[in-house]
Each structure stands twice: as C-alpha cells, then as structure tokens.
Coordinates of C-alpha atoms and ligand atoms in Angstrom, one line a residue:
X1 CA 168.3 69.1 -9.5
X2 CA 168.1 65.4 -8.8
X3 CA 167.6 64.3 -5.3
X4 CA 168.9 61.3 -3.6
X5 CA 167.2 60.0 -0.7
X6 CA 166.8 57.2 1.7
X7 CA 165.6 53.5 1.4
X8 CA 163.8 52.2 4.5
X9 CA 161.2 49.4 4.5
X10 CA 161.9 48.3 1.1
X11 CA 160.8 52.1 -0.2
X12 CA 162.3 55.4 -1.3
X13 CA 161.8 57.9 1.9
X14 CA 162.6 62.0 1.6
X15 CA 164.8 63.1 3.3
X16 CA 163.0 64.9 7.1
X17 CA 165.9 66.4 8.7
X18 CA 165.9 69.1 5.9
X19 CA 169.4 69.1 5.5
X20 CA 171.3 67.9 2.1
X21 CA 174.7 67.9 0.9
X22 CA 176.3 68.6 -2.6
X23 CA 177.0 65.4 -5.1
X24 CA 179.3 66.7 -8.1
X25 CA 180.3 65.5 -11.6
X26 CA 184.2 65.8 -10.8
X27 CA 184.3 66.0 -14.7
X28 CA 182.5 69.2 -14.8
X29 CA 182.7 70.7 -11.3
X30 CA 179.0 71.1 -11.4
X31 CA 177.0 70.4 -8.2
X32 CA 174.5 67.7 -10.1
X33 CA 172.3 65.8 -6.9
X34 CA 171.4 67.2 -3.2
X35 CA 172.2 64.1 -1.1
X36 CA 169.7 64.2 2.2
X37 CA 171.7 63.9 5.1
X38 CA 169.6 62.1 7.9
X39 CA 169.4 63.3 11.3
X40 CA 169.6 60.8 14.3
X41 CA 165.8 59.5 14.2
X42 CA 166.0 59.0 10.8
X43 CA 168.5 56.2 11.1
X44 CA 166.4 55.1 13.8
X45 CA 163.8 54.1 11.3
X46 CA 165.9 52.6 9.6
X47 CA 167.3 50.5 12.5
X48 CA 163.3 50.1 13.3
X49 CA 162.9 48.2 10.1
X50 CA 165.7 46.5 9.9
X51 CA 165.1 44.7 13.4
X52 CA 161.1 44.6 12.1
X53 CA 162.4 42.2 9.1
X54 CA 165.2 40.2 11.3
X55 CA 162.2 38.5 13.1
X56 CA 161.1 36.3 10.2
X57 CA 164.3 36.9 7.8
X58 CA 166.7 35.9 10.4
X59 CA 164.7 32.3 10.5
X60 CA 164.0 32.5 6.8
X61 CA 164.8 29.4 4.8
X62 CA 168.7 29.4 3.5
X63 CA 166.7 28.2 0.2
X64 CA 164.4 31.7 0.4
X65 CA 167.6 33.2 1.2
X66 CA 169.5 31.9 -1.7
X67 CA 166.6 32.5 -4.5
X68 CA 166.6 36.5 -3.5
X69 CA 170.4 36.3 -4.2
X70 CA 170.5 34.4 -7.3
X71 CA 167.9 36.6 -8.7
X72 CA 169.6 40.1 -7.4
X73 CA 172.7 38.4 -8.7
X74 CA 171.6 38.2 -12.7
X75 CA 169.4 41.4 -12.2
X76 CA 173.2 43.2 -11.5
X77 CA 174.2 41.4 -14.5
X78 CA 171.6 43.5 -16.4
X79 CA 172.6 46.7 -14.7
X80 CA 176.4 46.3 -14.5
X81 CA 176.2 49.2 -17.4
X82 CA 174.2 51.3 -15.7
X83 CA 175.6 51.1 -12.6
X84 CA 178.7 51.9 -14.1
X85 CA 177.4 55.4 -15.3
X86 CA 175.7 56.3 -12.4
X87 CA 179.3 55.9 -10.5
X88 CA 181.5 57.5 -13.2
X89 CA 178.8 60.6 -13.1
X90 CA 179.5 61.0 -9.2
X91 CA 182.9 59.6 -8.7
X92 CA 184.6 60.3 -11.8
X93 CA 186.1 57.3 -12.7
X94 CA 186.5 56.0 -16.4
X95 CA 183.1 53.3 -17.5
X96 CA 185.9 50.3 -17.7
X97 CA 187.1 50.6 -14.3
X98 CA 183.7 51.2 -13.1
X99 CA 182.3 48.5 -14.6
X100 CA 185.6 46.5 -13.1
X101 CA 184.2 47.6 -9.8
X102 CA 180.6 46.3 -10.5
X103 CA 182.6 42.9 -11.4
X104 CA 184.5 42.8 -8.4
X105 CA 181.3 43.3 -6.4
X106 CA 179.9 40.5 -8.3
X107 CA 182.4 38.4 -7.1
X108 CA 180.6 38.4 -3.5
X109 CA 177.5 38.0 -4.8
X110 CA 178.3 34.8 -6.3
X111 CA 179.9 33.0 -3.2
X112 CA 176.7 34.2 -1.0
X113 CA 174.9 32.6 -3.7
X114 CA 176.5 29.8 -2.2
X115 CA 175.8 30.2 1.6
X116 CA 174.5 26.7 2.3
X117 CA 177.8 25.5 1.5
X118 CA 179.5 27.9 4.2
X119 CA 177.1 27.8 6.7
X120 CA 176.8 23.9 7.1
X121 CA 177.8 23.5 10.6
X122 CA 179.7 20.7 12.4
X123 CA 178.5 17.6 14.7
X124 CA 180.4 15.2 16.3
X125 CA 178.8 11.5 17.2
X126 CA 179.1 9.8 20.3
X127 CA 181.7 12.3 22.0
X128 CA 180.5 10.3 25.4
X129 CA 177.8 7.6 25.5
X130 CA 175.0 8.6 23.9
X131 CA 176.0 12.2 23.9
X132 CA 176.3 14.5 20.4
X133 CA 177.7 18.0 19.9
X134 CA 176.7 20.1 17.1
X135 CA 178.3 23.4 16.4
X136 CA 176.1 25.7 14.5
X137 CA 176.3 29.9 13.5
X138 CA 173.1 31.9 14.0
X139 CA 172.7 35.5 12.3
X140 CA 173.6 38.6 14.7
X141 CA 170.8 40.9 13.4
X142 CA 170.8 44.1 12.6
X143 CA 174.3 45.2 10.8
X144 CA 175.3 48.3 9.8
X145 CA 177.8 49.3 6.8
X146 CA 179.9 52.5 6.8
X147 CA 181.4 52.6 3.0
X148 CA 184.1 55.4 1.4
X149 CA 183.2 57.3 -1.9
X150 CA 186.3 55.6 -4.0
X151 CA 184.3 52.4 -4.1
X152 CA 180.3 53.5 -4.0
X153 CA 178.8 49.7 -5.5
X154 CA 181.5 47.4 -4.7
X155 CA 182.4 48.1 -0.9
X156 CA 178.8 47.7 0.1
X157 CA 178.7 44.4 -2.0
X158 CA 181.8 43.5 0.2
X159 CA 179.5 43.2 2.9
X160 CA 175.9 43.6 2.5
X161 CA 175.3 39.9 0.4
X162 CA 176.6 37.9 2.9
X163 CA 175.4 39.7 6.0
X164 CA 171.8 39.1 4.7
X165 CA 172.8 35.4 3.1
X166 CA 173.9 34.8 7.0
X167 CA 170.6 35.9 7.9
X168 CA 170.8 39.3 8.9
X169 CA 169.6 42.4 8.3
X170 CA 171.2 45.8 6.7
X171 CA 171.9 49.2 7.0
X172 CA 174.3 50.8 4.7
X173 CA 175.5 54.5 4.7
X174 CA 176.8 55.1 1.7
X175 CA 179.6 57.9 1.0
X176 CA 177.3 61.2 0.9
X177 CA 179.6 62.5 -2.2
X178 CA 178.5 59.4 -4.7
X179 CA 175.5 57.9 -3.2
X180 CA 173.5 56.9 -6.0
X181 CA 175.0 53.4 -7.0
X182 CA 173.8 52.3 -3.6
X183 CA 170.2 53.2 -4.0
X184 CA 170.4 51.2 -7.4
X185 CA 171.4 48.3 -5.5
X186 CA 168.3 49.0 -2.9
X187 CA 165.9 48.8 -5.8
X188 CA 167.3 45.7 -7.5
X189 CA 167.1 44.0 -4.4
X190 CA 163.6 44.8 -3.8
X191 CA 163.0 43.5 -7.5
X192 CA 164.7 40.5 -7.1
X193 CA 162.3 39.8 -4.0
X194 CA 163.9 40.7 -0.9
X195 CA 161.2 41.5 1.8
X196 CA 161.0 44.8 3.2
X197 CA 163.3 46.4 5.8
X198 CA 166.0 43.3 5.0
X199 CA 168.4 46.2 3.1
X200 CA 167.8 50.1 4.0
X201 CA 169.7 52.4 3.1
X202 CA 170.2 56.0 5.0
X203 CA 172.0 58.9 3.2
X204 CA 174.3 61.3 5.8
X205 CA 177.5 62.1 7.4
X206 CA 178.7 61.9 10.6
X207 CA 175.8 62.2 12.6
X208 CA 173.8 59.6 10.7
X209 CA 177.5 57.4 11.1
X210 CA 178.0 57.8 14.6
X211 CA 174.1 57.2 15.7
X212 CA 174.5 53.7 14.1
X213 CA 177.9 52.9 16.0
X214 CA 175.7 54.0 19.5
X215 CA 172.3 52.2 18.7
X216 CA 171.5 49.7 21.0
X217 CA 169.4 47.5 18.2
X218 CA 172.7 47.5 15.7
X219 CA 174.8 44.2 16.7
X220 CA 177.5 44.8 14.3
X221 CA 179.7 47.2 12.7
X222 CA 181.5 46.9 8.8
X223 CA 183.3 50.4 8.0
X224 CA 185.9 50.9 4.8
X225 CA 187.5 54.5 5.1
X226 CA 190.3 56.5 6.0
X227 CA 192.3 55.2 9.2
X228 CA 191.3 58.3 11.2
X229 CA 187.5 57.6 10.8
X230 CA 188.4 53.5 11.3
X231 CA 189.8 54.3 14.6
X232 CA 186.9 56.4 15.8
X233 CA 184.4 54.3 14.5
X234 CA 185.9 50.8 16.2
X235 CA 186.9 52.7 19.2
X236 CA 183.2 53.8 19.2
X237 CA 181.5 51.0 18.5
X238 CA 183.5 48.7 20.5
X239 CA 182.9 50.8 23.5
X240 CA 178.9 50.3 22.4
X241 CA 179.7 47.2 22.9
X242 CA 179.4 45.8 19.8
X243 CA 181.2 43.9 16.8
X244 CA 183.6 45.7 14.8
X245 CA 185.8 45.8 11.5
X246 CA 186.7 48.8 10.5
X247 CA 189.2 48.9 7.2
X248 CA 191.4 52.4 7.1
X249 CA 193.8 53.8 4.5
X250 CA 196.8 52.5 3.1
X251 CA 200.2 53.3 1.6
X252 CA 201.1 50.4 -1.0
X253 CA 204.9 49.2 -1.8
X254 CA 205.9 47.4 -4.2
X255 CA 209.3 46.4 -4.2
X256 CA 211.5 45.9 -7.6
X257 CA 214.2 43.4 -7.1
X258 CA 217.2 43.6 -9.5
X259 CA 216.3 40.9 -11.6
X260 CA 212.8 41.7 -12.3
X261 CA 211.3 42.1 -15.5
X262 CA 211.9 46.1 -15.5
X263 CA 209.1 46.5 -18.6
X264 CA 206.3 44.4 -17.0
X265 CA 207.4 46.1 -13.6
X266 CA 207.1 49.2 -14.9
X267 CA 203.6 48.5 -16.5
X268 CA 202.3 47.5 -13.2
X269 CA 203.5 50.2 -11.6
X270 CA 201.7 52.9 -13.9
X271 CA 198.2 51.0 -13.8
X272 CA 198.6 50.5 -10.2
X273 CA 199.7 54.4 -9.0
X274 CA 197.4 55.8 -11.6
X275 CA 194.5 53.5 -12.0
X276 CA 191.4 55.5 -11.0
X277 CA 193.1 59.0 -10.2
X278 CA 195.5 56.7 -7.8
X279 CA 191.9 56.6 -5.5
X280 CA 191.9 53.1 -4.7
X281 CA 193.3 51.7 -1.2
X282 CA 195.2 48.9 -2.9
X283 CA 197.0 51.7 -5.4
X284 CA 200.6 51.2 -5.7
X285 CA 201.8 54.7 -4.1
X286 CA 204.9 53.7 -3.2
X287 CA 207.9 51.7 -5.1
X288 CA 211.1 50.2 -3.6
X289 CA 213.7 50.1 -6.7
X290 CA 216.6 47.8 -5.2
X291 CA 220.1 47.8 -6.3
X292 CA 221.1 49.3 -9.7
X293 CA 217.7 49.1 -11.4
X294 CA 217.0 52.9 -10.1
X295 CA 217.6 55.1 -13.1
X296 CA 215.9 52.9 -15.6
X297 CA 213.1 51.7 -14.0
X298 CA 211.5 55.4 -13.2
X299 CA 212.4 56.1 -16.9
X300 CA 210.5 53.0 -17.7
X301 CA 207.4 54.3 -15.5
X302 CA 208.0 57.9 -17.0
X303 CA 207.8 57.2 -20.4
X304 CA 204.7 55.0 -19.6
X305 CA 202.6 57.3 -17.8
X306 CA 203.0 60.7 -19.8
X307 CA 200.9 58.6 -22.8
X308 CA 198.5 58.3 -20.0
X309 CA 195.3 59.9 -21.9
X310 CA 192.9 61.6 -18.8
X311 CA 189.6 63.0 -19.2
X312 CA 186.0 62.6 -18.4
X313 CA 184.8 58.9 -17.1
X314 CA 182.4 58.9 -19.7
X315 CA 184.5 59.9 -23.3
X316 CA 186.1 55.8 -23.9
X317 CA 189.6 57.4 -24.9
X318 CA 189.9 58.1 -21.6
X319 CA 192.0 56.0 -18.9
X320 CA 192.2 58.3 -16.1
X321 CA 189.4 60.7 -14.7
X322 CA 189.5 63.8 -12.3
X323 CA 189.3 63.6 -8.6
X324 CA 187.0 63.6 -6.7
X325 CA 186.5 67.0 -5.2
X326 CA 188.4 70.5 -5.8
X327 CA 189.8 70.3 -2.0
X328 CA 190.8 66.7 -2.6
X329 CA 192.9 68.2 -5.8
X330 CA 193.9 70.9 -4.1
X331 CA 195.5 68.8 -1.2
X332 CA 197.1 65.9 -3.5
X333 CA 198.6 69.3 -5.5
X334 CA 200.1 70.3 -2.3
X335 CA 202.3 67.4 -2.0
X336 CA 203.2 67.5 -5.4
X337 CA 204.4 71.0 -4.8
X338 CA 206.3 70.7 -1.3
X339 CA 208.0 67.8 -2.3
X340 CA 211.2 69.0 -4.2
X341 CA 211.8 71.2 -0.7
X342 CA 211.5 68.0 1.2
X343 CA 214.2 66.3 -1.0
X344 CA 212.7 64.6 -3.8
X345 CA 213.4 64.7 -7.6
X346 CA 209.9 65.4 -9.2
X347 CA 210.4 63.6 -12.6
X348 CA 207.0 64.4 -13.2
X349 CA 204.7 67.0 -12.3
X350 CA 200.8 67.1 -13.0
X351 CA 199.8 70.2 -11.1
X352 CA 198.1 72.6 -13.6
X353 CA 196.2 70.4 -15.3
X354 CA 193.1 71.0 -17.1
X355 CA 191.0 69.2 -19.3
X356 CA 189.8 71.0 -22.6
X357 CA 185.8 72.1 -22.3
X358 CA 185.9 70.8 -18.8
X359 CA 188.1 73.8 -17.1
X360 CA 186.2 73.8 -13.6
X361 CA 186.5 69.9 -13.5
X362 CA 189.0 68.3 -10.8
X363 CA 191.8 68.0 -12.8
X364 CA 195.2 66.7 -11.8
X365 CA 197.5 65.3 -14.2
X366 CA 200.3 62.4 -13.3
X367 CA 202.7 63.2 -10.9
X368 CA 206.2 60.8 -10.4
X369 CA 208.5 61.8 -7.2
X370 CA 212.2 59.9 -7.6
X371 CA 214.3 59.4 -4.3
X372 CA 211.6 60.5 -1.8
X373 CA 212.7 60.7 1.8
X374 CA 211.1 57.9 4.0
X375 CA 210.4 61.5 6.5
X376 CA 208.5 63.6 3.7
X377 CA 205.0 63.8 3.7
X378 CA 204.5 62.7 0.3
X379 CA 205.8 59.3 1.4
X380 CA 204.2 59.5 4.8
X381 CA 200.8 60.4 4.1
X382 CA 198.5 58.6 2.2
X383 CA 197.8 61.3 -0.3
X384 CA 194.9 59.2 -2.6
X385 CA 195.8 60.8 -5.8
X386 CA 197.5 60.1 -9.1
X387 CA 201.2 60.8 -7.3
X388 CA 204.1 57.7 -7.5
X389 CA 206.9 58.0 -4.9
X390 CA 210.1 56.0 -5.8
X391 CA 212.4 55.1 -3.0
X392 CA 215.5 53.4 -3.3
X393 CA 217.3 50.5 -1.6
X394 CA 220.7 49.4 -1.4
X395 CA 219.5 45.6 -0.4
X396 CA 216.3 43.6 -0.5
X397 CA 216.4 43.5 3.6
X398 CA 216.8 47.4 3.4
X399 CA 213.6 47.4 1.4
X400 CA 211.7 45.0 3.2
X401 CA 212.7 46.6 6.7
X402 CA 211.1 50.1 4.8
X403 CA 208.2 48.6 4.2
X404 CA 207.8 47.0 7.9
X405 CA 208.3 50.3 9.1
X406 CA 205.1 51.5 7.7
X407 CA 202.2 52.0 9.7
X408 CA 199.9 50.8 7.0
X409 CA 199.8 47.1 6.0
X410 CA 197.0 47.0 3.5
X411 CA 198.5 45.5 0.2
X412 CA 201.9 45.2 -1.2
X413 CA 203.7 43.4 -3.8
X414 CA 207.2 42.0 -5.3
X415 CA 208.5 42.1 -8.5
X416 CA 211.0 39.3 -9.4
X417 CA 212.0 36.3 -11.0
X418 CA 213.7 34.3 -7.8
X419 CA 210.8 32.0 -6.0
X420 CA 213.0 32.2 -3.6
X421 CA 212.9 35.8 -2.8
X422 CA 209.2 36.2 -3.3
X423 CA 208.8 33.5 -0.7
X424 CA 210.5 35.1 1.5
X425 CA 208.9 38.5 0.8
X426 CA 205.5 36.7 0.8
X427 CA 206.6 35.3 4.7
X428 CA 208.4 38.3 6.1
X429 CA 206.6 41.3 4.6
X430 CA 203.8 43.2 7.1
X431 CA 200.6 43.6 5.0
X432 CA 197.6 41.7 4.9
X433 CA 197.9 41.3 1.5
X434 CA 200.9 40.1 -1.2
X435 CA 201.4 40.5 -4.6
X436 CA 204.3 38.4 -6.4
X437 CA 204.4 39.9 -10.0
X438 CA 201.0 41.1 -9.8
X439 CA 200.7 45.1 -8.5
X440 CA 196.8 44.9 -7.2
X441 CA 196.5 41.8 -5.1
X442 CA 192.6 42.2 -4.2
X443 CA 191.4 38.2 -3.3
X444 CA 188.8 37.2 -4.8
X445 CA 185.6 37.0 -3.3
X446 CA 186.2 33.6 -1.6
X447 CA 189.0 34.7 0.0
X448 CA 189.2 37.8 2.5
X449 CA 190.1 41.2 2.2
X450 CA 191.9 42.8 4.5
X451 CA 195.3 44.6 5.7
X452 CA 197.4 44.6 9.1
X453 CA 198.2 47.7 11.0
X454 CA 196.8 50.7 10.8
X455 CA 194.8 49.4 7.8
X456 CA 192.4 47.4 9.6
X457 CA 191.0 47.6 13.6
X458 CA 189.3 44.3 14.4
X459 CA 189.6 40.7 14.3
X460 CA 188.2 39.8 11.0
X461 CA 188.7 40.7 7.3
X462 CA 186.2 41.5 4.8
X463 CA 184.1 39.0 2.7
X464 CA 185.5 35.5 2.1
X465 CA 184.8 33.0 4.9
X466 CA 186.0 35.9 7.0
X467 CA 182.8 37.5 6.2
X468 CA 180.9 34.7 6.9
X469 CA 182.4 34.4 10.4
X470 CA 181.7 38.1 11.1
X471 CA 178.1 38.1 10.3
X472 CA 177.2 34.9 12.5
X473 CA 177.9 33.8 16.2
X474 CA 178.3 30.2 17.3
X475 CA 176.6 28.4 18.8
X476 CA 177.2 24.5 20.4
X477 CA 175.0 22.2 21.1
X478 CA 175.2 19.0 23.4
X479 CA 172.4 16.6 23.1
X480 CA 172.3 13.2 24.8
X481 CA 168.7 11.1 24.5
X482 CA 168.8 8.6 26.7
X483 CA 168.1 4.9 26.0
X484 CA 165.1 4.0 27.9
X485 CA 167.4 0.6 29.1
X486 CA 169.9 3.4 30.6
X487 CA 170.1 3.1 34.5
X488 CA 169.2 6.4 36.2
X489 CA 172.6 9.0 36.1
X490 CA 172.1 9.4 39.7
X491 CA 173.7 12.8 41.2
X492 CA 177.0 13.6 40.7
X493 CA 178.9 16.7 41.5
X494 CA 181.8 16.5 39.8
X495 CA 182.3 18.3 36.6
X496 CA 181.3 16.1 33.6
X497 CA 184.0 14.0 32.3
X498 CA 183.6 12.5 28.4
X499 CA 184.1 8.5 28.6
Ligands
NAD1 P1 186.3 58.7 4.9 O1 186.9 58.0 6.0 O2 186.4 60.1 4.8 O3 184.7 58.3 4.8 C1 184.3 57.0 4.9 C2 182.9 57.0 5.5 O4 182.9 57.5 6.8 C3 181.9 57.8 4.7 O5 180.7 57.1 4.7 C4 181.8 59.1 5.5 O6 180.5 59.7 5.4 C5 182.1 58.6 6.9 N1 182.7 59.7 7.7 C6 183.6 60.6 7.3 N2 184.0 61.4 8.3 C7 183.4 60.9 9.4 C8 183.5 61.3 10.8 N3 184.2 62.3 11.2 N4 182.8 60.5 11.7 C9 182.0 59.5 11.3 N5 181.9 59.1 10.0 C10 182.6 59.8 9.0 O7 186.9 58.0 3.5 P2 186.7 58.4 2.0 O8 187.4 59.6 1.8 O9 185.3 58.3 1.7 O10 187.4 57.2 1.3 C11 188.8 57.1 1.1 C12 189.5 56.4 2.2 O11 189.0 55.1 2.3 C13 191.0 56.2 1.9 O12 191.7 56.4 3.1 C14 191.1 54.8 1.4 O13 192.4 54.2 1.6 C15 190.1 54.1 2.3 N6 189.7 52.9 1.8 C16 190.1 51.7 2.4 C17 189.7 50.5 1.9 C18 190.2 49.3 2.5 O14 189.7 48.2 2.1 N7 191.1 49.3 3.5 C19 188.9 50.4 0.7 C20 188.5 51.6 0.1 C21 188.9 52.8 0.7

C-alpha cells in the first residue's frame, strides 16, 4: 500500500508518531494510501524549518521570489494532468472538473507571479518641511494553512503562492482523506527552486491542526472547512494571539425571478447542485422559484439531471463521481430519506444507487426536493451532496428576505433579465459573493474569495489583494534629513504638527 508522508525542509519525511489514517478510491471503496498523521512535535519541525528559511526568504529579493513562481507556475502547467488523477483517485471527482480545479489554482499562481506590482508601497513627499512618509508591507513569517478534502490542489494554491510571494513561509495541512495532490505541489516547488523549509507540508488531523493554531512561532492562520471547525480554529487561534481567516460551510441560493430564461436557469442549476457530487462550497443547494415559474422550472431541472451520467472520476463518460466516504453517503442519504416526513415533495430520489463493477464505491445518485420547508433539515443543513432543495416564493422581497435569513453567506446568485432587479439583488442580498445569470460566482484570482456570516470568521478574504493584505503587516516610515542650512529644531514639547 502506498504511503503518504510529510514534507519538511524541502524533503519527504516518514511519518514518527506511528500513527496513519485510511485514504480511499471513493470509486472502489478500497482503502488505497495510509496517510501519516503527525503528532505535536512533528509539526514542530515543521514550524522549525519554516522559521529556519523565513531568516533569508523573508528578505529574499521580490526578483528571486518571482523566478521560483514563474517556474513552479509552467512546471504545474506540465502536471495539471497528473495532478488531476492523483485528486480524482482520492477525491473521486471526474478528470475535467479536476483539472478545472488545477486551473482555478493556477489562477493564483499567476497574480503572485505578479507580486512586485502588489506589493509596491506608497510615499508621500514633503508632508512637512523636509519630512517624507513611506508606507511599506513586510512579510509576517511563519503561516500555516488548514485546507478541506473537496478542494486538495486548489485551496492550498488559494493561499500558499502568495503567502511565500509576500515573503513568508508555509505550512500546509492538507485534508488527511486526499492528501496526495499537496505533496505533488511540495515537490514541484522544490524543482522549480524554492529553498528548503520555504513550503512543508505535515500530514494529520486534529492534533497536528490544533498544535499549529497554539505554536508560538506560527504568525498567521488560513483555514477553508466546515463552519464548526472555522469557529474553533479562529476562536483558537485568535485567542493565541494570532491572525486569522477561517472560511466555513455554505448553503447557496439562487433565486429564479419570473422572467428569467427558465432553460438556461435550469441548466445552471443542475451543473451547480450536482457538479462534483454537489461537494463544492459554492454549489447551488438551494433554489428560490418566484411567482408562477414553480412547476416548470423543477420539471426543467428534472428532466436535466436524470441524463446526468455518474460513475468513476477516471471513465470520460462520466460527469458526476461518488462521494467521498461511505459515512458521508450515508449521511447525505439520510436527508434524502427524512425529507418527504418533514414536508417536501421528493421529485427525485438517488438513494440506492450503485454503480455497475464498482458496488462497494460511494454511490449516490441525484436527488431533487420540491417545496422544502425553510425549518427541515435538508434546507437547514449544509448536507454537501448531490441533493437540490426548491423553495418557493410568492415575491422577490419574500425570496430575498429567505435568503438573508440564512446563516451562511458564502455565494449566491440571480437569474433574470431585469438590470434592475439584479442590481438590487446584487446591493441587498447577504453573501460575500453574487452571481447575476451565472450559478458559480468564484472571483477570479485577482479578486477575493470570500462569504459573510457563518461562512467566513475574520477580517480578510482569500487570495486577490485580500490575500496580499493578510500575508503582510504595514509598516510607515517618517524620514526627514535635514538641510545642513536648517537652524537647530530646538526643544519642543508639544506634539508635532505638519506645516
Ligand atoms: P472539515 O472542516 O471537516 O476539515 C477541514 C480541515 O480541518 C481538514 O484539514 C481537517 O483535517 C481539519 N479538521 C477536521 N476536524 C477538525 C477538528 N475537530 N479540529 C481541528 N481540525 C479539524 O471540512 P471538510 O469535510 O474537509 O470539507 C468540507 C467543508 O469545507 C464543507 O463544509 C465546505 O463548505 C467547506 N469548504 C468551504 C470553502 C469556502 O471557501 N468557504 C471551500 C471549500 C470547502
């Protein structure tokens, strides 16, 4: 069986604690990798190195900085296929979507590519006689990042390129159920010529996660997880006193006005609630039918997802693959099976599903819940599987005041064809991010991720010039060189006065 390890000092380390945890093909159910979980002085070692490194890489030239990137960047180029396998062989997802994830990790790459542009600072002439004040952003040093299993190469490119383009160095624990991607992304960084001990990686769970949010050498914290874990870890980690964002869970609406385009809308719908097994934090789980369009939208989304084809991440027929675990299907069946009791019309069911050949895979089929109760679980929960709730809305304020009531704000989206009413939407709705017409609205890497509520604890959002914030301090300088013709300042008391 393979084994998956650590990455300290720019080299693959065993595992010491002796303790390893299961990685399995969700296509086959078979238990394929021993992950090592590390015990609390083995991510002190890694902490070791990574404050080792920060003495010469946090003073390192942005132009050293920038060649490492630009040559991890096309070396990830190379891999993006490779990559791709190794997460559909852990997480399950279909090759195009992984290989949408490697391009969406890209995406960050490319603007820390760029960091001399973002990290020019400011300075102001002559704000008094003689005197200058330049405002500049030094690196923290040692970060850690804290990533889920639903995106095992893209999360940790959320943060790790421009933490170390800032200047810092890294410590990433990855998801212990598909940590291989992550190691990839160790070696290719070593390759492309990052020194030693700038990226480590430690393997674990809980004990490896909470010794980073207490060590005294880590400065900063980046998590992306469920919204239970987020609180803990910036509760934790702020109390440590360090700096924390911490991305949870979500529940996505997306709200169907009565003039929307009912075929594109349902489209949308069924590649955002099903799109990788509905295990994505920006998945539609959740539409808002307004008015009359009820009835023939969820017939529209019906008809669309029963031609859904699912099976294994690595057969290209395939557009949707299993989950990720047996207790994950297991729960997600659950709801699917309470929810008629709790009120809803289940339109669709995919409980009992199986895949041919692959019976002991984790197998769920599409499930599509009509006129679910706002007090159900299904709706409540976030329930990270491939399960659609539709709600319905007399009014567009009675939608918009159902999504507000939310606890999440992560993403959310409107279909229409009235500017107007998507402005408004865009203005009033409470999530971090908004769709108009488009079901997934992840920014791009030069903007920030990030949702509202119990979607995100801290000040800052992921990546963009968010990122770039989060992984530097400021700093202001006021310099005045005096003209040797100056008379002497003399003493003076008072507090200093620009003029
Ligand atoms: P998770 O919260 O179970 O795990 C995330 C990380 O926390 C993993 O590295 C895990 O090892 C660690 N962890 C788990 N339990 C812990 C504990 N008790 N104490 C300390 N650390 C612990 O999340 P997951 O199941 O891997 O990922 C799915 C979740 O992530 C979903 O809720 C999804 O919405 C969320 N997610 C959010 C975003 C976002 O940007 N907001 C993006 C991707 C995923």
């Amino acid at each position: 069986m393979k084994t998956v390890n650590h990455w300290i000092g720019g080299q693959a380390v065993d595992g010491a604690s002796g303790e390893f945890g299961p990685v399995t093909d969700p296509a086959t159910g078979e238990v394929t990798t021993q992950v090592a979980l590390a015990s609390a002085e083995e991510v002190d070692a890694a902490v070791a190195a990574a404050k080792a490194a920060h003495a010469s890489w946090g003073t390192s030239s942005l132009a050293r900085r920038t060649t490492v990137l630009f040559k991890f960047r096309a070396l990830l180029d190379q891999h993006r296929e490779e990559i791709a396998r190794l997460i559909t062989a852990e997480h399950g997802k279909v090759h195009d979507d992984a290989l949408g994830e490697v391009a969406r990790g890209l995406e960050v790459v490319d603007l820390a590519c760029g960091i001399t542009v973002q990290l020019k600072g400011e300075l102001s002439t002559e704000v008094a006689g003689r005197v200058d004040v330049a405002s500049i952003r030094q690196p923290l040093g040692v970060v850690a990042g804290i990533t889920p299993f639903n995106f095992p190469a893209m999360v940790p490119m959320w943060m790790f390129p421009l933490a170390i383009a800032c200047g810092n160095t890294f410590v990433l624990k990855p998801s212990e159920k598909d940590p291989s991607a992550a190691l990839k992304l160790a070696e290719l960084l070593g390759e492309a010529g990052l020194p030693d001990g700038v990226f480590n990686v430690v393997n674990g769970d809980k004990a490896a996660v909470d010794r980073l949010l207490e060590h005294p050498d880590v400065a900063a914290v980046s998590f992306v997880g469920s919204t239970p874990i987020a609180r803990h870890v910036h509760a934790t980690a702020s109390a440590h006193g360090k700096r924390v964002q911490a991305l949870g869970g979500a529940k996505n609406h997306m709200l169907v006005l009565p003039d929307a385009d009912l075929d594109a809308a349902a489209d949308a719908a069924v590649s955002a609630a099903y799109g990788s097994a509905g295990e994505r934090c920006m998945a539609v789980s959740a539409v808002v039918a307004v008015g009359a369009i009820g009835d023939e939208l969820v017939a529209k989304i019906k008809e669309r997802a029963e031609r859904i084809t699912i099976g294994p991440g690595d057969d290209p027929a395939s557009e949707m693959g299993p989950l990720i675990t047996a207790a994950h299907r297991d729960k997600v069946a659950g709801y699917v099976a309470g929810a008629a009791a709790q009120g809803a019309e289940v339109v669709l069911d995919g409980t009992g599903f199986t895949v041919e050949g692959y019976e002991r895979g984790h197998w769920i089929g599409l499930s599509l819940l009509d006129k679910v109760a706002t007090d159900s679980d299904a709706y409540r929960d976030e329930i990270f599987g491939p399960v659609l709730c539709v709600l319905r809305a007399e009014t567009y304020e009675e939608g918009l005041a159902l999504i507000n009531a939310s606890p999440y704000g992560n993403g959310t989206a409107v279909f229409t064809r009235d500017g107007g009413a998507a402005r408004r939407f865009q203005m009033e709705v409470e999530a971090g991010m908004v769709g108009v017409n488009v079901p997934i609205p992840v920014p791009v890497g030069y903007h920030s991720f990030g949702g509202w509520k119990d979607s995100l604890f801290g000040d800052h959002h992921i990546y963009g010039n968010d990122g770039t914030h989060f992984y530097t301090r400021g700093k202001v300088v006021t310099t005045r060189w005096p003209d040797p013709a100056d008379a002497p300042a003399g003493v003076d008391l008072g507090f200093p006065r620009n003029h």
